[in-house]
Coordinates of N, CA and C in Angstrom, one line a residue:
G1 N 152.3 114.5 28.1 CA 151.0 114.6 27.5 C 150.0 113.7 28.0
Q2 N 150.3 112.9 29.1 CA 149.3 112.0 29.6 C 149.2 112.2 31.1
G3 N 148.2 111.6 31.7 CA 148.0 111.6 33.1 C 147.4 113.0 33.6
T4 N 146.9 112.9 34.8 CA 146.3 114.1 35.4 C 147.0 114.4 36.7
L5 N 147.4 115.7 36.8 CA 148.0 116.2 38.0 C 146.9 117.0 38.7
T6 N 146.6 116.7 40.0 CA 145.6 117.4 40.7 C 146.3 118.0 42.0
I7 N 146.1 119.3 42.1 CA 146.6 120.0 43.3 C 145.4 120.7 43.9
E8 N 145.0 120.4 45.1 CA 143.8 121.0 45.7 C 144.0 121.2 47.2
N9 N 143.3 122.2 47.7 CA 143.3 122.5 49.1 C 144.7 122.8 49.7
S10 N 145.5 123.5 48.9 CA 146.9 123.7 49.3 C 147.2 125.2 49.3
E11 N 148.2 125.6 50.1 CA 148.7 126.9 50.1 C 150.1 126.8 49.5
L12 N 150.4 127.7 48.5 CA 151.7 127.7 47.9 C 152.2 129.1 48.1
F13 N 153.3 129.3 48.8 CA 153.7 130.6 49.2 C 155.2 130.8 49.0
H14 N 155.7 131.9 48.4 CA 157.1 132.3 48.4 C 158.0 131.2 47.9
N15 N 157.6 130.5 46.8 CA 158.5 129.5 46.2 C 159.4 130.2 45.1
G16 N 160.3 129.4 44.6 CA 161.2 129.9 43.6 C 162.6 130.2 44.3
L17 N 163.6 129.7 43.6 CA 164.9 129.8 44.2 C 165.6 131.1 44.0
G18 N 165.3 131.8 42.8 CA 165.9 133.0 42.5 C 167.4 132.8 42.4
N19 N 168.2 133.9 42.5 CA 169.7 133.8 42.5 C 170.2 132.9 41.4
G20 N 169.9 133.3 40.1 CA 170.5 132.5 39.0 C 169.7 131.3 38.6
C21 N 168.6 131.0 39.3 CA 167.8 129.9 38.9 C 167.0 130.3 37.6
S22 N 167.2 129.6 36.5 CA 166.6 130.0 35.3 C 165.2 129.5 35.2
D23 N 164.3 130.2 34.4 CA 163.0 129.8 34.2 C 162.9 128.4 33.5
G24 N 163.9 128.0 32.8 CA 163.8 126.8 32.0 C 163.7 125.6 32.8
N25 N 164.0 125.6 34.1 CA 163.8 124.4 34.9 C 162.7 124.5 35.9
G26 N 161.9 125.6 35.8 CA 160.7 125.7 36.6 C 160.9 126.0 38.0
C27 N 162.1 126.4 38.5 CA 162.2 126.6 39.9 C 162.0 128.0 40.3
T28 N 161.4 128.8 39.5 CA 161.0 130.2 39.8 C 159.5 130.4 40.0
H29 N 158.7 129.4 40.0 CA 157.3 129.5 40.0 C 156.7 128.8 41.3
N30 N 155.6 129.3 41.8 CA 154.9 128.6 42.9 C 154.4 127.3 42.4
V31 N 153.9 127.2 41.2 CA 153.4 125.9 40.6 C 153.8 125.9 39.2
Y32 N 154.5 124.8 38.8 CA 154.8 124.6 37.4 C 154.4 123.2 37.0
A33 N 153.4 123.1 36.2 CA 152.9 121.8 35.7 C 153.5 121.7 34.2
G34 N 154.3 120.7 34.0 CA 154.9 120.5 32.7 C 153.9 119.9 31.7
N35 N 154.3 119.0 30.8 CA 153.5 118.5 29.7 C 152.6 117.3 30.2
W36 N 151.7 117.6 31.1 CA 150.7 116.7 31.5 C 149.5 116.6 30.5
G37 N 148.7 115.6 30.6 CA 147.5 115.5 29.9 C 146.5 116.6 30.4
K38 N 146.5 116.7 31.8 CA 145.6 117.6 32.4 C 146.1 118.1 33.8
L39 N 145.9 119.3 34.1 CA 146.2 119.9 35.4 C 144.8 120.3 36.0
V40 N 144.5 119.8 37.2 CA 143.4 120.3 37.9 C 143.9 121.1 39.1
F41 N 143.8 122.4 39.2 CA 144.3 123.2 40.2 C 143.1 123.9 40.9
Q42 N 142.7 123.4 42.0 CA 141.4 123.9 42.6 C 141.5 124.0 44.1
Y43 N 140.8 125.1 44.6 CA 140.6 125.4 46.0 C 142.0 125.7 46.7
N44 N 142.9 126.3 46.0 CA 144.2 126.6 46.5 C 144.4 128.1 46.8
Y45 N 145.5 128.4 47.5 CA 145.9 129.7 47.7 C 147.3 129.8 47.3
S46 N 147.6 130.4 46.1 CA 149.0 130.6 45.6 C 149.3 132.1 45.7
H47 N 150.3 132.5 46.5 CA 150.6 133.9 46.7 C 152.0 134.1 47.1
G48 N 152.3 135.3 47.4 CA 153.7 135.7 47.8 C 154.6 135.9 46.6
I49 N 155.8 136.4 47.0 CA 156.8 136.6 45.9 C 157.3 135.3 45.4
A50 N 157.0 135.1 44.1 CA 157.4 133.8 43.5 C 158.8 134.0 42.8
Q51 N 159.6 135.0 43.3 CA 160.9 135.3 42.7 C 160.9 135.4 41.2
D52 N 160.2 136.4 40.7 CA 160.1 136.7 39.3 C 159.4 135.6 38.5
G53 N 158.8 134.7 39.1 CA 158.1 133.6 38.4 C 156.6 133.8 38.4
H54 N 155.9 132.8 38.1 CA 154.4 132.9 38.0 C 153.8 132.2 39.2
L55 N 152.6 132.6 39.5 CA 151.9 132.0 40.6 C 151.4 130.6 40.2
V56 N 151.0 130.5 39.0 CA 150.5 129.2 38.4 C 151.0 129.1 37.0
K57 N 151.7 128.1 36.6 CA 152.1 127.9 35.2 C 151.8 126.5 34.8
S58 N 151.2 126.3 33.6 CA 150.9 125.0 33.1 C 151.1 124.9 31.6
R59 N 151.8 123.8 31.2 CA 151.9 123.4 29.8 C 151.0 122.2 29.5
A60 N 150.1 121.9 30.4 CA 149.3 120.7 30.2 C 148.3 120.9 29.0
Y61 N 147.9 119.8 28.4 CA 147.0 119.9 27.3 C 145.6 120.5 27.7
E62 N 145.3 120.3 29.0 CA 144.1 120.9 29.6 C 144.5 121.4 30.9
S63 N 144.1 122.6 31.2 CA 144.3 123.2 32.6 C 143.0 123.7 33.1
D64 N 142.6 123.1 34.2 CA 141.4 123.6 34.9 C 141.8 124.3 36.2
I65 N 141.6 125.6 36.2 CA 142.0 126.5 37.3 C 140.8 127.0 37.9
L66 N 140.4 126.3 39.1 CA 139.0 126.5 39.6 C 139.0 126.9 41.0
Y67 N 138.3 128.0 41.3 CA 138.0 128.4 42.7 C 139.2 128.6 43.6
N68 N 140.2 129.3 43.1 CA 141.4 129.5 43.9 C 141.5 131.0 44.2
R69 N 142.5 131.2 45.1 CA 142.9 132.6 45.4 C 144.3 132.7 44.9
I70 N 144.6 133.5 43.9 CA 145.9 133.6 43.2 C 146.3 135.0 43.3
T71 N 147.1 135.4 44.2 CA 147.3 136.8 44.5 C 148.8 137.1 44.6
G72 N 149.3 138.1 43.9 CA 150.6 138.6 43.9 C 150.7 139.9 44.7
E73 N 149.9 140.1 45.7 CA 149.9 141.4 46.4 C 151.2 141.8 47.0
D74 N 152.1 140.9 47.2 CA 153.4 141.3 47.8 C 154.4 141.8 46.7
G75 N 154.0 141.5 45.5 CA 154.9 142.0 44.4 C 156.0 141.0 44.1
G76 N 156.7 141.3 43.0 CA 157.9 140.4 42.7 C 157.5 139.3 41.7
D77 N 156.2 138.9 41.6 CA 155.9 137.8 40.7 C 155.7 138.4 39.3
S78 N 155.5 137.5 38.4 CA 155.4 137.8 37.0 C 153.9 137.7 36.6
F79 N 153.5 136.6 35.9 CA 152.1 136.4 35.6 C 151.4 135.7 36.8
E80 N 150.2 136.0 37.0 CA 149.4 135.3 38.0 C 149.1 133.9 37.5
A81 N 148.7 133.8 36.3 CA 148.4 132.5 35.6 C 149.0 132.5 34.2
D82 N 149.9 131.5 33.9 CA 150.6 131.4 32.6 C 150.3 130.1 32.0
L83 N 149.8 130.1 30.8 CA 149.5 128.9 30.0 C 150.2 129.1 28.7
P84 N 151.5 128.9 28.7 CA 152.4 129.4 27.6 C 152.2 128.6 26.3
N85 N 151.7 127.4 26.3 CA 151.5 126.6 25.1 C 150.0 126.4 24.8
G86 N 149.1 127.2 25.4 CA 147.7 127.1 25.1 C 147.1 125.8 25.7
G87 N 146.3 125.1 24.9 CA 145.6 124.0 25.4 C 144.2 124.4 25.8
L88 N 143.3 123.5 26.1 CA 142.0 123.8 26.7 C 142.2 124.3 28.1
A89 N 141.9 125.6 28.3 CA 142.1 126.2 29.6 C 140.8 126.7 30.2
I90 N 140.4 126.3 31.4 CA 139.2 126.7 32.0 C 139.5 127.3 33.3
V91 N 139.3 128.7 33.4 CA 139.6 129.5 34.5 C 138.3 130.0 35.1
V92 N 137.8 129.4 36.2 CA 136.5 129.7 36.7 C 136.5 129.9 38.2
G93 N 135.8 131.0 38.6 CA 135.6 131.3 40.0 C 136.8 131.6 40.9
N94 N 137.8 132.2 40.3 CA 139.0 132.5 41.1 C 139.0 134.0 41.5
E95 N 139.8 134.3 42.6 CA 140.1 135.6 42.9 C 141.6 135.8 42.5
I96 N 141.9 136.7 41.6 CA 143.2 136.8 41.0 C 143.6 138.3 41.2
E97 N 144.8 138.5 41.8 CA 145.2 139.9 42.0 C 146.7 140.1 41.6
K98 N 146.9 141.2 40.9 CA 148.3 141.6 40.5 C 148.7 142.7 41.4
G99 N 149.8 142.6 42.1 CA 150.3 143.6 43.1 C 150.9 144.8 42.4
T100 N 151.2 145.8 43.3 CA 151.8 147.0 42.8 C 153.2 146.9 42.4
K101 N 153.9 145.8 42.8 CA 155.3 145.7 42.5 C 155.6 144.5 41.5
A102 N 154.6 144.1 40.8 CA 154.7 143.0 39.9 C 155.8 143.3 38.8
N103 N 156.4 142.3 38.3 CA 157.5 142.4 37.3 C 156.9 142.2 35.9
N104 N 155.6 142.1 35.7 CA 155.0 141.9 34.4 C 153.6 142.5 34.4
Q105 N 153.2 143.0 33.3 CA 151.9 143.7 33.2 C 150.7 142.8 32.8
L106 N 150.9 141.5 32.7 CA 149.8 140.6 32.3 C 149.3 139.8 33.5
V107 N 148.0 139.7 33.6 CA 147.4 138.9 34.7 C 147.3 137.4 34.3
I108 N 146.5 137.2 33.3 CA 146.4 135.8 32.7 C 147.1 135.9 31.3
N109 N 148.0 134.9 31.1 CA 148.8 134.9 29.8 C 148.5 133.6 29.2
Y110 N 148.1 133.6 27.9 CA 147.8 132.3 27.2 C 148.5 132.3 25.8
G111 N 149.3 131.3 25.6 CA 149.9 131.0 24.3 C 151.1 131.8 23.9
E112 N 151.7 132.5 24.9 CA 152.8 133.4 24.5 C 154.0 132.7 23.9
E113 N 154.2 131.5 24.3 CA 155.4 130.7 23.8 C 155.0 129.9 22.6
G114 N 153.9 130.1 22.0 CA 153.4 129.3 20.9 C 152.3 128.3 21.3
L115 N 151.3 128.3 20.5 CA 150.1 127.4 20.7 C 150.4 126.0 20.3
A116 N 151.3 125.3 21.0 CA 151.8 124.0 20.6 C 150.7 122.9 21.0
N117 N 149.9 123.2 22.0 CA 148.9 122.2 22.4 C 147.8 122.2 21.3
P118 N 147.1 121.0 21.2 CA 146.1 120.9 20.1 C 144.9 121.8 20.3
D119 N 144.4 122.0 21.5 CA 143.3 122.8 21.7 C 143.8 124.3 21.9
K120 N 143.1 125.2 21.4 CA 143.5 126.6 21.5 C 142.4 127.5 22.1
R121 N 141.7 127.0 23.1 CA 140.6 127.7 23.6 C 140.8 128.0 25.1
L122 N 140.5 129.3 25.5 CA 140.6 129.8 26.8 C 139.2 130.2 27.3
F123 N 138.7 129.7 28.4 CA 137.4 130.1 28.9 C 137.7 130.7 30.3
V124 N 137.3 132.0 30.5 CA 137.5 132.7 31.7 C 136.1 133.1 32.2
V125 N 135.6 132.5 33.3 CA 134.2 132.7 33.7 C 134.1 132.9 35.2
G126 N 133.4 134.0 35.6 CA 133.1 134.1 37.0 C 134.2 134.4 37.9
N127 N 135.3 135.1 37.4 CA 136.4 135.4 38.2 C 136.4 136.9 38.7
T128 N 137.0 137.2 39.8 CA 137.3 138.6 40.2 C 138.8 138.8 40.0
M129 N 139.1 139.7 39.1 CA 140.5 140.0 38.8 C 140.8 141.5 39.2
V130 N 141.8 141.7 40.0 CA 142.2 143.0 40.5 C 143.6 143.3 40.0
N131 N 143.8 144.5 39.4 CA 145.1 144.9 38.9 C 145.5 146.1 39.7
D132 N 146.3 145.9 40.7 CA 146.8 147.0 41.5 C 148.0 147.7 40.9
L133 N 148.6 147.1 39.8 CA 149.7 147.7 39.2 C 149.4 149.0 38.5
G134 N 148.2 149.1 38.0 CA 147.7 150.4 37.4 C 147.9 150.4 35.9
K135 N 148.4 149.3 35.3 CA 148.5 149.3 33.8 C 148.6 147.8 33.5
G136 N 148.6 147.6 32.1 CA 148.7 146.2 31.7 C 147.5 145.6 31.1
T137 N 147.4 144.3 31.0 CA 146.3 143.6 30.4 C 145.8 142.5 31.3
F138 N 144.5 142.4 31.5 CA 144.0 141.4 32.4 C 144.1 140.0 31.7
I139 N 143.7 139.8 30.5 CA 143.7 138.6 29.8 C 144.5 138.7 28.4
N140 N 145.6 138.1 28.3 CA 146.4 138.2 27.1 C 146.3 136.9 26.4
V141 N 145.9 136.9 25.1 CA 145.7 135.7 24.3 C 146.6 135.9 23.0
A142 N 147.5 134.9 22.8 CA 148.3 135.0 21.6 C 147.4 134.8 20.3
A143 N 147.9 135.3 19.2 CA 147.2 135.2 17.9 C 147.0 133.7 17.6
G144 N 145.8 133.3 17.2 CA 145.4 132.0 16.9 C 144.7 131.3 18.1
G145 N 144.7 131.9 19.3 CA 143.9 131.4 20.4 C 142.6 132.0 20.4
T146 N 141.6 131.4 21.1 CA 140.3 132.0 21.2 C 139.9 132.2 22.7
L147 N 139.3 133.3 23.0 CA 138.9 133.6 24.3 C 137.4 133.7 24.4
T148 N 136.8 133.0 25.4 CA 135.4 133.2 25.8 C 135.5 133.6 27.2
A149 N 134.9 134.8 27.5 CA 135.0 135.4 28.8 C 133.6 135.9 29.2
H150 N 133.1 135.4 30.4 CA 131.7 135.8 30.8 C 131.7 136.0 32.3
D151 N 130.9 137.0 32.8 CA 130.6 137.2 34.2 C 131.9 137.4 35.0
N152 N 132.9 138.1 34.5 CA 134.1 138.4 35.3 C 134.0 139.8 35.8
L153 N 134.6 140.1 36.9 CA 134.7 141.4 37.5 C 136.2 141.8 37.4
L154 N 136.5 142.9 36.6 CA 137.8 143.4 36.4 C 138.0 144.7 37.1
V155 N 138.9 144.8 38.1 CA 139.0 146.0 38.9 C 140.4 146.5 38.8
G156 N 140.5 147.8 38.5 CA 141.8 148.5 38.3 C 142.0 148.9 36.9
A157 N 143.1 149.6 36.7 CA 143.4 150.1 35.3 C 144.0 148.9 34.5
G158 N 143.8 149.0 33.2 CA 144.4 148.0 32.3 C 143.4 147.7 31.2
T159 N 143.9 147.1 30.2 CA 143.1 146.7 29.0 C 142.4 145.3 29.5
P160 N 141.1 145.2 29.3 CA 140.5 144.0 29.7 C 141.0 142.7 29.0
A161 N 141.2 142.8 27.6 CA 141.7 141.6 26.9 C 142.4 142.0 25.7
S162 N 143.5 141.3 25.3 CA 144.2 141.6 24.1 C 143.4 141.3 22.8
T163 N 142.3 140.5 23.0 CA 141.5 140.2 21.8 C 140.5 141.2 21.5
G164 N 140.4 142.3 22.2 CA 139.4 143.3 22.0 C 138.4 143.3 23.1
A165 N 137.3 144.0 22.9 CA 136.3 144.2 23.9 C 135.7 142.9 24.4
L166 N 135.4 142.8 25.7 CA 134.7 141.6 26.2 C 133.2 141.8 26.2
S167 N 132.5 140.7 26.3 CA 131.0 140.8 26.3 C 130.5 141.7 27.4
A168 N 129.3 142.2 27.3 CA 128.7 143.2 28.2 C 128.5 142.6 29.6
D169 N 128.5 141.2 29.8 CA 128.2 140.6 31.1 C 129.5 140.6 31.9
N170 N 130.6 141.1 31.4 CA 131.8 141.3 32.2 C 131.8 142.7 32.7
I171 N 132.1 142.9 34.0 CA 132.1 144.2 34.6 C 133.5 144.8 34.7
V172 N 133.8 145.9 34.0 CA 135.1 146.5 34.0 C 135.1 147.8 34.7

């Protein structure tokens, strides 16, 4: 719950051990930030088959996911961005793509394992999200979390958000 982990200007590709590697130890994701005070993930390219894992996963109290390319176009990954315990999450200016062979129907997932972090707000602004899977949900927010979404471009089939309709400045 303390310190800042900054990952920037990096390419993360085809990580995850697979073959019996359980999600509990984080070895199935391209990026897994544990219980940090803050994750800053910016100007990165996370892609490729993450062996049934997520392209970015963070349990940090605050997660700033800024100006990245996060694409599962090769298939085999699960969530493109997973924030399982909530926290203050700022997702701005990213290109996010779910591929045709993805193992999960959610693009951004927030609070699914319980909103254990003190802040329960997700801000999704100025992103381009593409769902090539043809079904699913672009932004999934667990009950008790709040979503603020503006100026996003959502391309492909799927429900824009689990919380209901998005504001009119989002293009679906």
